[in-house]
PDB file of N, CA and C in Angstrom:
ATOM      1  N   MET X  89      -3.174  18.623  10.711  1.00  0.00           N
ATOM      2  CA  MET X  89      -3.672  18.137  11.892  1.00  0.00           C
ATOM      3  C   MET X  89      -4.376  19.094  12.526  1.00  0.00           C
ATOM      4  N   SER X  90      -5.788  18.707  13.172  1.00  0.00           N
ATOM      5  CA  SER X  90      -6.582  19.449  13.830  1.00  0.00           C
ATOM      6  C   SER X  90      -6.321  20.097  14.941  1.00  0.00           C
ATOM      7  N   GLU X  91      -6.740  21.015  15.559  1.00  0.00           N
ATOM      8  CA  GLU X  91      -6.567  21.296  17.077  1.00  0.00           C
ATOM      9  C   GLU X  91      -6.764  20.267  18.235  1.00  0.00           C
ATOM     10  N   ARG X  92      -7.966  19.775  17.612  1.00  0.00           N
ATOM     11  CA  ARG X  92      -8.182  18.456  18.573  1.00  0.00           C
ATOM     12  C   ARG X  92      -7.357  17.641  18.681  1.00  0.00           C
ATOM     13  N   GLU X  93      -6.899  16.856  17.438  1.00  0.00           N
ATOM     14  CA  GLU X  93      -5.737  16.094  17.159  1.00  0.00           C
ATOM     15  C   GLU X  93      -4.568  16.438  17.948  1.00  0.00           C
ATOM     16  N   LEU X  94      -4.181  17.690  17.683  1.00  0.00           N
ATOM     17  CA  LEU X  94      -2.810  18.046  18.407  1.00  0.00           C
ATOM     18  C   LEU X  94      -3.076  18.129  19.853  1.00  0.00           C
ATOM     19  N   ASN X  95      -4.388  18.561  20.504  1.00  0.00           N
ATOM     20  CA  ASN X  95      -4.463  18.771  21.943  1.00  0.00           C
ATOM     21  C   ASN X  95      -4.438  17.068  22.366  1.00  0.00           C
ATOM     22  N   ARG X  96      -4.809  16.168  21.637  1.00  0.00           N
ATOM     23  CA  ARG X  96      -4.858  14.932  22.190  1.00  0.00           C
ATOM     24  C   ARG X  96      -3.273  14.129  22.144  1.00  0.00           C
ATOM     25  N   ILE X  97      -2.721  14.367  21.097  1.00  0.00           N
ATOM     26  CA  ILE X  97      -1.338  14.176  21.189  1.00  0.00           C
ATOM     27  C   ILE X  97      -0.686  14.769  22.016  1.00  0.00           C
ATOM     28  N   GLU X  98      -0.804  16.254  22.758  1.00  0.00           N
ATOM     29  CA  GLU X  98       0.021  16.717  23.698  1.00  0.00           C
ATOM     30  C   GLU X  98      -0.209  16.013  25.024  1.00  0.00           C
ATOM     31  N   VAL X  99      -1.671  15.982  25.157  1.00  0.00           N
ATOM     32  CA  VAL X  99      -1.894  15.203  26.551  1.00  0.00           C
ATOM     33  C   VAL X  99      -1.383  13.748  26.528  1.00  0.00           C
ATOM     34  N   LEU X 100      -1.606  12.840  25.433  1.00  0.00           N
ATOM     35  CA  LEU X 100      -1.195  11.683  25.477  1.00  0.00           C
ATOM     36  C   LEU X 100       0.512  11.343  25.692  1.00  0.00           C
ATOM     37  N   SER X 101       0.949  12.658  25.289  1.00  0.00           N
ATOM     38  CA  SER X 101       2.540  12.454  25.315  1.00  0.00           C
ATOM     39  C   SER X 101       2.831  12.637  27.017  1.00  0.00           C
ATOM     40  N   ASP X 102       2.112  13.548  27.614  1.00  0.00           N
ATOM     41  CA  ASP X 102       2.239  13.908  29.203  1.00  0.00           C
ATOM     42  C   ASP X 102       2.025  12.671  29.856  1.00  0.00           C
ATOM     43  N   VAL X 103       0.927  11.758  29.146  1.00  0.00           N
ATOM     44  CA  VAL X 103       0.451  10.247  29.992  1.00  0.00           C
ATOM     45  C   VAL X 103       1.831   9.620  29.650  1.00  0.00           C
ATOM     46  N   VAL X 104       2.493   9.451  28.716  1.00  0.00           N
ATOM     47  CA  VAL X 104       3.644   8.475  28.423  1.00  0.00           C
ATOM     48  C   VAL X 104       4.516   8.863  29.153  1.00  0.00           C
ATOM     49  N   GLN X 105       4.887  10.104  29.411  1.00  0.00           N
ATOM     50  CA  GLN X 105       5.901  10.841  30.240  1.00  0.00           C
ATOM     51  C   GLN X 105       5.948  10.554  31.766  1.00  0.00           C
ATOM     52  N   GLY X 106       4.836  10.327  31.999  1.00  0.00           N
ATOM     53  CA  GLY X 106       4.209  10.372  33.402  1.00  0.00           C
ATOM     54  C   GLY X 106       4.153  11.550  34.278  1.00  0.00           C
ATOM     55  N   ARG X 107       3.672  12.738  33.603  1.00  0.00           N
ATOM     56  CA  ARG X 107       3.256  13.805  33.898  1.00  0.00           C
ATOM     57  C   ARG X 107       2.207  13.796  34.179  1.00  0.00           C
ATOM     58  N   MET X 108       1.197  13.233  33.688  1.00  0.00           N
ATOM     59  CA  MET X 108      -0.263  13.344  33.983  1.00  0.00           C
ATOM     60  C   MET X 108      -0.917  11.606  33.859  1.00  0.00           C
ATOM     61  N   SER X 109      -2.044  11.270  34.662  1.00  0.00           N
ATOM     62  CA  SER X 109      -2.467   9.870  34.755  1.00  0.00           C
ATOM     63  C   SER X 109      -3.254   9.712  33.560  1.00  0.00           C
ATOM     64  N   ALA X 110      -3.809   8.789  33.415  1.00  0.00           N
ATOM     65  CA  ALA X 110      -4.839   8.207  32.357  1.00  0.00           C
ATOM     66  C   ALA X 110      -6.079   8.659  32.773  1.00  0.00           C
ATOM     67  N   VAL X 111      -6.510   8.788  34.149  1.00  0.00           N
ATOM     68  CA  VAL X 111      -7.492   9.362  34.560  1.00  0.00           C
ATOM     69  C   VAL X 111      -7.737  10.743  34.092  1.00  0.00           C
ATOM     70  N   ALA X 112      -6.795  11.434  34.633  1.00  0.00           N
ATOM     71  CA  ALA X 112      -6.592  13.083  34.428  1.00  0.00           C
ATOM     72  C   ALA X 112      -6.836  13.164  32.979  1.00  0.00           C
ATOM     73  N   ALA X 113      -6.204  12.431  32.103  1.00  0.00           N
ATOM     74  CA  ALA X 113      -6.002  12.796  30.692  1.00  0.00           C
ATOM     75  C   ALA X 113      -7.769  12.032  30.118  1.00  0.00           C
ATOM     76  N   ALA X 114      -8.375  11.493  30.642  1.00  0.00           N
ATOM     77  CA  ALA X 114      -9.597  11.126  30.196  1.00  0.00           C
ATOM     78  C   ALA X 114     -10.667  12.146  30.761  1.00  0.00           C
ATOM     79  N   SER X 115     -10.176  13.025  31.910  1.00  0.00           N
ATOM     80  CA  SER X 115     -11.280  13.927  32.008  1.00  0.00           C
ATOM     81  C   SER X 115     -11.001  15.352  31.134  1.00  0.00           C
ATOM     82  N   VAL X 116      -9.662  15.699  30.916  1.00  0.00           N
ATOM     83  CA  VAL X 116      -9.389  16.524  30.141  1.00  0.00           C
ATOM     84  C   VAL X 116      -9.802  16.638  28.661  1.00  0.00           C
ATOM     85  N   LEU X 117      -9.605  15.293  28.071  1.00  0.00           N
ATOM     86  CA  LEU X 117     -10.176  14.888  26.825  1.00  0.00           C
ATOM     87  C   LEU X 117     -11.518  14.598  26.635  1.00  0.00           C
ATOM     88  N   GLY X 118     -12.246  14.441  27.619  1.00  0.00           N
ATOM     89  CA  GLY X 118     -13.651  14.253  27.481  1.00  0.00           C
ATOM     90  C   GLY X 118     -13.794  12.936  27.251  1.00  0.00           C
ATOM     91  N   LEU X 119     -13.117  11.843  27.590  1.00  0.00           N
ATOM     92  CA  LEU X 119     -13.259  10.759  27.124  1.00  0.00           C
ATOM     93  C   LEU X 119     -13.077   9.547  28.451  1.00  0.00           C
ATOM     94  N   SER X 120     -13.903   8.471  28.269  1.00  0.00           N
ATOM     95  CA  SER X 120     -13.524   7.415  29.284  1.00  0.00           C
ATOM     96  C   SER X 120     -12.182   6.938  29.607  1.00  0.00           C
ATOM     97  N   ARG X 121     -11.701   6.586  30.679  1.00  0.00           N
ATOM     98  CA  ARG X 121     -10.404   6.099  31.121  1.00  0.00           C
ATOM     99  C   ARG X 121     -10.029   4.666  29.753  1.00  0.00           C
ATOM    100  N   ARG X 122     -11.104   3.947  29.636  1.00  0.00           N
ATOM    101  CA  ARG X 122     -10.819   2.795  28.795  1.00  0.00           C
ATOM    102  C   ARG X 122     -10.394   3.115  27.425  1.00  0.00           C
ATOM    103  N   GLN X 123     -11.000   4.382  26.612  1.00  0.00           N
ATOM    104  CA  GLN X 123     -10.577   5.123  25.653  1.00  0.00           C
ATOM    105  C   GLN X 123      -9.689   5.705  25.610  1.00  0.00           C
ATOM    106  N   VAL X 124      -8.980   6.209  26.640  1.00  0.00           N
ATOM    107  CA  VAL X 124      -7.659   6.728  26.950  1.00  0.00           C
ATOM    108  C   VAL X 124      -6.607   5.663  26.626  1.00  0.00           C
ATOM    109  N   HIS X 125      -7.010   4.383  27.088  1.00  0.00           N
ATOM    110  CA  HIS X 125      -5.900   3.209  26.893  1.00  0.00           C
ATOM    111  C   HIS X 125      -5.658   2.981  25.717  1.00  0.00           C
ATOM    112  N   ARG X 126      -7.023   2.697  24.876  1.00  0.00           N
ATOM    113  CA  ARG X 126      -6.781   2.515  23.660  1.00  0.00           C
ATOM    114  C   ARG X 126      -6.117   3.478  22.667  1.00  0.00           C
ATOM    115  N   LEU X 127      -6.138   4.871  23.073  1.00  0.00           N
ATOM    116  CA  LEU X 127      -5.616   5.651  22.148  1.00  0.00           C
ATOM    117  C   LEU X 127      -4.028   5.600  22.726  1.00  0.00           C
ATOM    118  N   LEU X 128      -3.638   5.309  23.886  1.00  0.00           N
ATOM    119  CA  LEU X 128      -2.209   5.168  24.373  1.00  0.00           C
ATOM    120  C   LEU X 128      -1.346   3.948  23.586  1.00  0.00           C
ATOM    121  N   LYS X 129      -2.522   3.225  23.494  1.00  0.00           N
ATOM    122  CA  LYS X 129      -1.611   1.850  22.664  1.00  0.00           C
ATOM    123  C   LYS X 129      -1.543   2.179  21.387  1.00  0.00           C
ATOM    124  N   THR X 130      -2.429   2.910  20.586  1.00  0.00           N
ATOM    125  CA  THR X 130      -2.057   3.275  19.062  1.00  0.00           C
ATOM    126  C   THR X 130      -1.150   4.181  18.980  1.00  0.00           C
ATOM    127  N   PHE X 131      -0.860   5.215  20.034  1.00  0.00           N
ATOM    128  CA  PHE X 131      -0.156   6.191  19.832  1.00  0.00           C
ATOM    129  C   PHE X 131       1.139   5.837  20.552  1.00  0.00           C
ATOM    130  N   GLN X 132       1.498   4.659  21.200  1.00  0.00           N
ATOM    131  CA  GLN X 132       2.760   4.227  21.539  1.00  0.00           C
ATOM    132  C   GLN X 132       3.435   3.435  20.086  1.00  0.00           C
ATOM    133  N   ALA X 133       2.430   2.700  19.500  1.00  0.00           N
ATOM    134  CA  ALA X 133       2.601   1.717  18.540  1.00  0.00           C
ATOM    135  C   ALA X 133       2.985   2.438  17.357  1.00  0.00           C
ATOM    136  N   ASP X 134       2.079   3.392  17.203  1.00  0.00           N
ATOM    137  CA  ASP X 134       2.234   3.952  15.598  1.00  0.00           C
ATOM    138  C   ASP X 134       2.719   5.534  15.626  1.00  0.00           C
ATOM    139  N   GLY X 135       2.903   6.140  16.556  1.00  0.00           N
ATOM    140  CA  GLY X 135       3.374   7.604  17.411  1.00  0.00           C
ATOM    141  C   GLY X 135       1.982   8.433  16.767  1.00  0.00           C
ATOM    142  N   PRO X 136       2.333   9.889  16.664  1.00  0.00           N
ATOM    143  CA  PRO X 136       1.359  10.943  16.618  1.00  0.00           C
ATOM    144  C   PRO X 136       0.671  10.806  15.208  1.00  0.00           C
ATOM    145  N   ALA X 137       0.911   9.895  13.987  1.00  0.00           N
ATOM    146  CA  ALA X 137       0.245  10.010  13.137  1.00  0.00           C
ATOM    147  C   ALA X 137      -1.203   8.954  13.369  1.00  0.00           C
ATOM    148  N   ALA X 138      -1.154   8.152  14.039  1.00  0.00           N
ATOM    149  CA  ALA X 138      -2.080   7.179  14.536  1.00  0.00           C
ATOM    150  C   ALA X 138      -3.330   7.993  15.069  1.00  0.00           C
ATOM    151  N   ILE X 139      -3.191   9.082  15.628  1.00  0.00           N
ATOM    152  CA  ILE X 139      -4.267   9.696  16.166  1.00  0.00           C
ATOM    153  C   ILE X 139      -5.333  10.491  15.003  1.00  0.00           C
ATOM    154  N   ARG X 140      -4.812  10.661  14.009  1.00  0.00           N
ATOM    155  CA  ARG X 140      -5.302  11.438  12.990  1.00  0.00           C
ATOM    156  C   ARG X 140      -6.954  10.550  12.413  1.00  0.00           C
ATOM    157  N   HIS X 141      -7.472  11.111  12.073  1.00  0.00           N
ATOM    158  CA  HIS X 141      -8.928  10.795  11.721  1.00  0.00           C
ATOM    159  C   HIS X 141      -8.627   9.976  10.413  1.00  0.00           C
ATOM    160  N   LYS X 142      -9.071   8.388  10.442  1.00  0.00           N
ATOM    161  CA  LYS X 142      -8.640   7.604   9.476  1.00  0.00           C
ATOM    162  C   LYS X 142      -9.522   7.862   7.891  1.00  0.00           C
ATOM    163  N   ALA X 143     -10.610   8.419   8.149  1.00  0.00           N
ATOM    164  CA  ALA X 143     -11.714   8.832   6.965  1.00  0.00           C
ATOM    165  C   ALA X 143     -10.946  10.198   6.187  1.00  0.00           C
ATOM    166  N   ARG X 144      -9.602  10.814   6.768  1.00  0.00           N
ATOM    167  CA  ARG X 144      -9.559  11.999   5.836  1.00  0.00           C
ATOM    168  C   ARG X 144      -8.957  11.822   4.675  1.00  0.00           C
ATOM    169  N   GLY X 145      -9.490  12.638   3.784  1.00  0.00           N
ATOM    170  CA  GLY X 145      -9.284  12.515   2.336  1.00  0.00           C
ATOM    171  C   GLY X 145      -9.976  11.649   1.763  1.00  0.00           C
ATOM    172  N   ARG X 146     -10.991  10.947   2.140  1.00  0.00           N
ATOM    173  CA  ARG X 146     -11.701   9.946   1.619  1.00  0.00           C
ATOM    174  C   ARG X 146     -13.151  10.823   1.550  1.00  0.00           C
ATOM    175  N   PRO X 147     -13.898  10.204   0.365  1.00  0.00           N
ATOM    176  CA  PRO X 147     -15.328  10.478   0.440  1.00  0.00           C
ATOM    177  C   PRO X 147     -16.355  10.155   1.142  1.00  0.00           C
ATOM    178  N   SER X 148     -17.504  10.788   1.504  1.00  0.00           N
ATOM    179  CA  SER X 148     -18.331  10.541   2.739  1.00  0.00           C
ATOM    180  C   SER X 148     -19.110   9.381   2.354  1.00  0.00           C
ATOM    181  N   ASN X 149     -19.535   8.443   2.984  1.00  0.00           N
ATOM    182  CA  ASN X 149     -20.147   7.315   2.956  1.00  0.00           C
ATOM    183  C   ASN X 149     -21.787   7.876   2.601  1.00  0.00           C
ATOM    184  N   ASN X 150     -21.968   8.967   3.031  1.00  0.00           N
ATOM    185  CA  ASN X 150     -23.257   9.598   2.776  1.00  0.00           C
ATOM    186  C   ASN X 150     -23.736  10.284   1.676  1.00  0.00           C
ATOM    187  N   ARG X 151     -22.683  10.463   0.510  1.00  0.00           N
ATOM    188  CA  ARG X 151     -22.491  11.503  -0.522  1.00  0.00           C
ATOM    189  C   ARG X 151     -23.646  10.538  -1.626  1.00  0.00           C
ATOM    190  N   ILE X 152     -24.208  11.617  -2.437  1.00  0.00           N
ATOM    191  CA  ILE X 152     -25.165  11.416  -2.985  1.00  0.00           C
ATOM    192  C   ILE X 152     -24.415  11.001  -4.553  1.00  0.00           C
ATOM    193  N   ASP X 153     -25.134  10.033  -5.493  1.00  0.00           N
ATOM    194  CA  ASP X 153     -24.855   9.316  -6.133  1.00  0.00           C
ATOM    195  C   ASP X 153     -24.589  10.558  -7.220  1.00  0.00           C
ATOM    196  N   PRO X 154     -23.490  10.650  -8.115  1.00  0.00           N
ATOM    197  CA  PRO X 154     -23.367  11.798  -8.807  1.00  0.00           C
ATOM    198  C   PRO X 154     -24.381  11.779 -10.258  1.00  0.00           C
ATOM    199  N   ALA X 155     -24.885  10.476 -10.448  1.00  0.00           N
ATOM    200  CA  ALA X 155     -26.260  10.825 -11.350  1.00  0.00           C
ATOM    201  C   ALA X 155     -27.388  11.156 -10.768  1.00  0.00           C
ATOM    202  N   VAL X 156     -27.670  10.750  -9.681  1.00  0.00           N
ATOM    203  CA  VAL X 156     -28.659  11.638  -8.943  1.00  0.00           C
ATOM    204  C   VAL X 156     -28.350  13.087  -8.738  1.00  0.00           C
ATOM    205  N   ARG X 157     -27.413  13.274  -8.361  1.00  0.00           N
ATOM    206  CA  ARG X 157     -27.107  14.745  -8.132  1.00  0.00           C
ATOM    207  C   ARG X 157     -27.133  15.688  -9.735  1.00  0.00           C
ATOM    208  N   GLU X 158     -26.621  14.952 -10.641  1.00  0.00           N
ATOM    209  CA  GLU X 158     -27.184  15.720 -11.972  1.00  0.00           C
ATOM    210  C   GLU X 158     -28.421  15.859 -12.468  1.00  0.00           C
ATOM    211  N   PHE X 159     -29.127  14.773 -12.391  1.00  0.00           N
ATOM    212  CA  PHE X 159     -30.291  14.630 -12.334  1.00  0.00           C
ATOM    213  C   PHE X 159     -31.251  16.062 -11.596  1.00  0.00           C
ATOM    214  N   ALA X 160     -30.959  15.992 -10.066  1.00  0.00           N
ATOM    215  CA  ALA X 160     -31.581  16.998  -9.357  1.00  0.00           C
ATOM    216  C   ALA X 160     -31.100  18.381  -9.776  1.00  0.00           C
ATOM    217  N   LEU X 161     -29.944  18.612 -10.440  1.00  0.00           N
ATOM    218  CA  LEU X 161     -29.423  19.944 -10.797  1.00  0.00           C
ATOM    219  C   LEU X 161     -30.303  20.323 -12.074  1.00  0.00           C
ATOM    220  N   THR X 162     -30.782  19.415 -13.146  1.00  0.00           N
ATOM    221  CA  THR X 162     -31.373  19.667 -14.382  1.00  0.00           C
ATOM    222  C   THR X 162     -32.567  20.278 -14.110  1.00  0.00           C
ATOM    223  N   LEU X 163     -33.015  19.656 -12.908  1.00  0.00           N
ATOM    224  CA  LEU X 163     -34.578  19.732 -12.611  1.00  0.00           C
ATOM    225  C   LEU X 163     -34.664  21.226 -12.033  1.00  0.00           C
TER     226      LEU X 163
END
């Protein structure tokens, strides 16, 4: 996991345990209160694995078609 994701997990854990409010977590993470509540809902349902980026390990949507790439390299 990235440093950012680990920080989010730590802050959300503090909110779940009552050591931090959702508003304070929002300011620490640079998010809105509403987004913190969305993260909390998925964090409580699926655990820390729910915080990781969902596109990890997948190819980019903006990748260049391999045929076009090969043509450009031959030029």
